One Martini backbone bead per residue (centre of mass of N, CA, C, O) as a GRO file, in nm:
protein
  183
    1MET     BB    1   5.407   9.633   9.158
    2PRO     BB    2   5.374   9.358   9.020
    3PRO     BB    3   5.228   9.080   9.047
    4GLY     BB    4   5.468   8.831   9.170
    5THR     BB    5   5.702   8.970   9.259
    6ALA     BB    6   6.008   8.945   9.347
    7GLU     BB    7   6.187   8.924   9.658
    8LEU     BB    8   6.450   9.144   9.759
    9PRO     BB    9   6.669   9.357   9.941
   10VAL     BB   10   6.866   9.359   9.674
   11ALA     BB   11   6.951   9.557   9.378
   12ILE     BB   12   7.195   9.514   9.127
   13VAL     BB   13   7.322   9.731   8.871
   14GLY     BB   14   7.558   9.541   8.760
   15SER     BB   15   7.835   9.303   8.669
   16GLY     BB   16   8.092   9.431   8.771
   17ALA     BB   17   8.317   9.491   8.998
   18CYS     BB   18   8.127   9.644   9.183
   19GLY     BB   19   7.873   9.458   9.187
   20LEU     BB   20   8.023   9.200   9.278
   21THR     BB   21   8.140   9.317   9.540
   22ALA     BB   22   7.878   9.383   9.673
   23ALA     BB   23   7.763   9.100   9.667
   24LEU     BB   24   7.991   8.973   9.846
   25MET     BB   25   7.938   9.150  10.090
   26LEU     BB   26   7.643   9.080  10.142
   27ARG     BB   27   7.686   8.772  10.168
   28ASP     BB   28   7.875   8.795  10.413
   29ALA     BB   29   7.628   8.934  10.578
   30GLY     BB   30   7.354   8.765  10.485
   31ILE     BB   31   7.257   8.915  10.214
   32ASP     BB   32   7.017   8.919   9.970
   33CYS     BB   33   7.069   8.921   9.610
   34VAL     BB   34   7.066   9.092   9.280
   35LEU     BB   35   7.200   9.070   8.955
   36LEU     BB   36   7.173   9.306   8.697
   37GLU     BB   37   7.246   9.227   8.355
   38ARG     BB   38   7.247   9.338   8.020
   39ASP     BB   39   7.434   9.121   7.957
   40ALA     BB   40   7.539   8.781   7.890
   41ARG     BB   41   7.790   8.889   8.079
   42PRO     BB   42   8.008   8.964   8.278
   43GLN     BB   43   8.213   9.295   8.287
   44GLY     BB   44   8.243   9.579   8.204
   45SER     BB   45   8.504   9.817   8.213
   46THR     BB   46   8.707   9.624   8.368
   47ALA     BB   47   8.744   9.414   8.136
   48LEU     BB   48   8.911   9.653   7.956
   49SER     BB   49   9.125   9.666   8.175
   50SER     BB   50   9.395   9.593   8.392
   51GLY     BB   51   9.284   9.565   8.697
   52PHE     BB   52   9.389   9.793   8.869
   53ILE     BB   53   9.422   9.848   9.236
   54PRO     BB   54   9.413  10.097   9.460
   55ALA     BB   55   9.570  10.049   9.788
   56ALA     BB   56   9.579  10.113  10.149
   57GLY     BB   57   9.678   9.872  10.389
   58THR     BB   58   9.735   9.601  10.300
   59ARG     BB   59   9.843   9.280  10.317
   60VAL     BB   60  10.014   9.290  10.060
   61GLN     BB   61  10.187   9.528  10.150
   62ARG     BB   62  10.295   9.412  10.423
   63GLU     BB   63  10.436   9.160  10.280
   64ALA     BB   64  10.619   9.375  10.106
   65GLY     BB   65  10.697   9.630  10.315
   66VAL     BB   66  10.467   9.842  10.287
   67ARG     BB   67  10.407  10.168  10.397
   68ASP     BB   68  10.058  10.233  10.448
   69ASP     BB   69   9.768  10.463  10.428
   70ALA     BB   70   9.474  10.631  10.396
   71ALA     BB   71   9.586  10.915  10.450
   72ARG     BB   72   9.806  10.911  10.227
   73PHE     BB   73   9.622  10.842   9.988
   74ALA     BB   74   9.451  11.103  10.020
   75GLN     BB   75   9.670  11.300   9.980
   76ASP     BB   76   9.751  11.221   9.698
   77ILE     BB   77   9.481  11.286   9.572
   78GLN     BB   78   9.472  11.582   9.644
   79THR     BB   79   9.735  11.672   9.506
   80LYS     BB   80   9.664  11.578   9.226
   81ALA     BB   81   9.381  11.758   9.246
   82HIS     BB   82   9.438  12.026   9.385
   83GLY     BB   83   9.190  12.003   9.610
   84THR     BB   84   8.907  11.901   9.435
   85ALA     BB   85   8.845  11.676   9.585
   86ALA     BB   86   8.610  11.520   9.773
   87PRO     BB   87   8.678  11.448  10.091
   88HIS     BB   88   8.449  11.233  10.162
   89LEU     BB   89   8.511  11.042   9.919
   90VAL     BB   90   8.818  10.996   9.972
   91THR     BB   91   8.780  10.879  10.252
   92ALA     BB   92   8.588  10.642  10.187
   93PHE     BB   93   8.778  10.501   9.981
   94THR     BB   94   9.043  10.478  10.155
   95GLU     BB   95   8.917  10.315  10.388
   96ALA     BB   96   8.763  10.072  10.211
   97ILE     BB   97   8.960   9.915  10.026
   98ALA     BB   98   9.135   9.736  10.202
   99PRO     BB   99   8.927   9.552  10.329
  100ALA     BB  100   8.813   9.460  10.055
  101MET     BB  101   9.066   9.324   9.950
  102ASP     BB  102   9.104   9.129  10.197
  103ALA     BB  103   8.844   8.990  10.155
  104LEU     BB  104   8.880   8.884   9.867
  105GLN     BB  105   9.118   8.710   9.945
  106GLN     BB  106   9.040   8.547  10.208
  107ARG     BB  107   8.730   8.472  10.129
  108HIS     BB  108   8.768   8.442   9.776
  109GLY     BB  109   9.067   8.389   9.646
  110LEU     BB  110   9.214   8.637   9.550
  111PRO     BB  111   9.548   8.676   9.403
  112PHE     BB  112   9.681   8.927   9.510
  113GLU     BB  113   9.925   9.181   9.401
  114LEU     BB  114  10.200   9.366   9.372
  115LEU     BB  115  10.319   9.595   9.178
  116ASP     BB  116  10.601   9.606   9.000
  117GLY     BB  117  10.779   9.877   8.887
  118PHE     BB  118  10.534  10.072   8.991
  119LEU     BB  119  10.448  10.424   9.011
  120TYR     BB  120  10.196  10.597   9.039
  121PRO     BB  121  10.103  10.886   8.952
  122GLY     BB  122  10.123  11.068   9.274
  123HIS     BB  123  10.232  10.839   9.424
  124SER     BB  124  10.409  10.736   9.746
  125ALA     BB  125  10.327  10.430   9.681
  126ARG     BB  126  10.291  10.100   9.657
  127ARG     BB  127   9.931  10.034   9.541
  128MET     BB  128   9.906   9.830   9.309
  129HIS     BB  129   9.668   9.593   9.230
  130THR     BB  130   9.684   9.249   9.125
  131LEU     BB  131   9.680   8.995   8.899
  132PRO     BB  132   9.864   8.777   8.739
  133GLN     BB  133   9.719   8.840   8.454
  134ARG     BB  134   9.670   9.166   8.420
  135THR     BB  135   9.338   9.181   8.408
  136GLY     BB  136   9.011   9.263   8.394
  137ALA     BB  137   8.882   9.000   8.312
  138ALA     BB  138   8.994   8.828   8.531
  139LEU     BB  139   8.864   8.985   8.762
  140VAL     BB  140   8.561   8.942   8.677
  141ALA     BB  141   8.574   8.622   8.679
  142LEU     BB  142   8.655   8.588   8.982
  143LEU     BB  143   8.404   8.747   9.092
  144ASP     BB  144   8.190   8.576   8.958
  145ALA     BB  145   8.266   8.301   9.089
  146ALA     BB  146   8.236   8.399   9.376
  147ALA     BB  147   7.934   8.482   9.363
  148VAL     BB  148   7.828   8.205   9.311
  149ARG     BB  149   7.941   8.067   9.558
  150ALA     BB  150   7.785   8.281   9.752
  151GLY     BB  151   7.471   8.305   9.616
  152ALA     BB  152   7.442   8.516   9.403
  153LEU     BB  153   7.204   8.641   9.216
  154GLN     BB  154   7.182   8.601   8.849
  155LEU     BB  155   7.090   8.830   8.575
  156ASN     BB  156   7.095   8.818   8.256
  157ASP     BB  157   6.969   8.999   8.013
  158ALA     BB  158   6.897   9.276   8.202
  159LEU     BB  159   6.732   9.567   8.123
  160VAL     BB  160   6.717   9.830   8.302
  161HIS     BB  161   6.419  10.087   8.293
  162GLU     BB  162   6.300  10.090   8.595
  163LEU     BB  163   6.144  10.240   8.884
  164TRP     BB  164   6.012  10.158   9.191
  165CYS     BB  165   5.788  10.360   9.389
  166ASP     BB  166   5.661  10.527   9.646
  167ALA     BB  167   5.495  10.807   9.783
  168ASP     BB  168   5.808  10.867   9.912
  169GLU     BB  169   6.041  10.761   9.711
  170ARG     BB  170   6.085  10.478   9.767
  171MET     BB  171   6.229  10.207   9.682
  172LEU     BB  172   6.104   9.872   9.555
  173GLY     BB  173   6.229   9.849   9.246
  174VAL     BB  174   6.272   9.676   8.922
  175GLY     BB  175   6.265   9.718   8.586
  176TYR     BB  176   6.312   9.466   8.316
  177GLN     BB  177   6.449   9.358   8.013
  178ARG     BB  178   6.431   9.114   7.776
  179PRO     BB  179   6.513   8.999   7.475
  180ASP     BB  180   6.205   8.916   7.405
  181GLY     BB  181   6.052   9.189   7.577
  182ARG     BB  182   6.016   9.118   7.847
  183THR     BB  183   5.931   9.264   8.182
   0.00000   0.00000   0.00000
């Protein structure tokens, strides 16, 4: 890496919903991180979506009287995918999403609610979570504000273009370009 390069334990490429959530969970664990976003402000594809998030076994579901769990969610995914979804990935996702949603609500104030009157095709329980605004843009904006409050370092207009690795191919850092061409 170039001399004088700043050092942080984690670099997250992209400040969409996934990157911002990762930064929040890292900061909750006391781990410093930097978010490197190519655009002038965080958005990602989530900002263009409805912002609905499927999750099973959340506090929001329990409060709404919905009985659901990760195993049932995983089964719904496999049934809809005709058994072609990678089981280890389905299990990892369905087990991790509820604790993440609960943490975002309880520790970072995201006001999730259960979407009423809509059962996502292939799902056997109401599990679509949303914000009152029902937009992905609102979700990203609230995640971004929470990341700022949590102390996650954010660097916008930073287009990542290279990875720096050691002789054993372990990642040491990332190179990014600024709008003025500086790397």
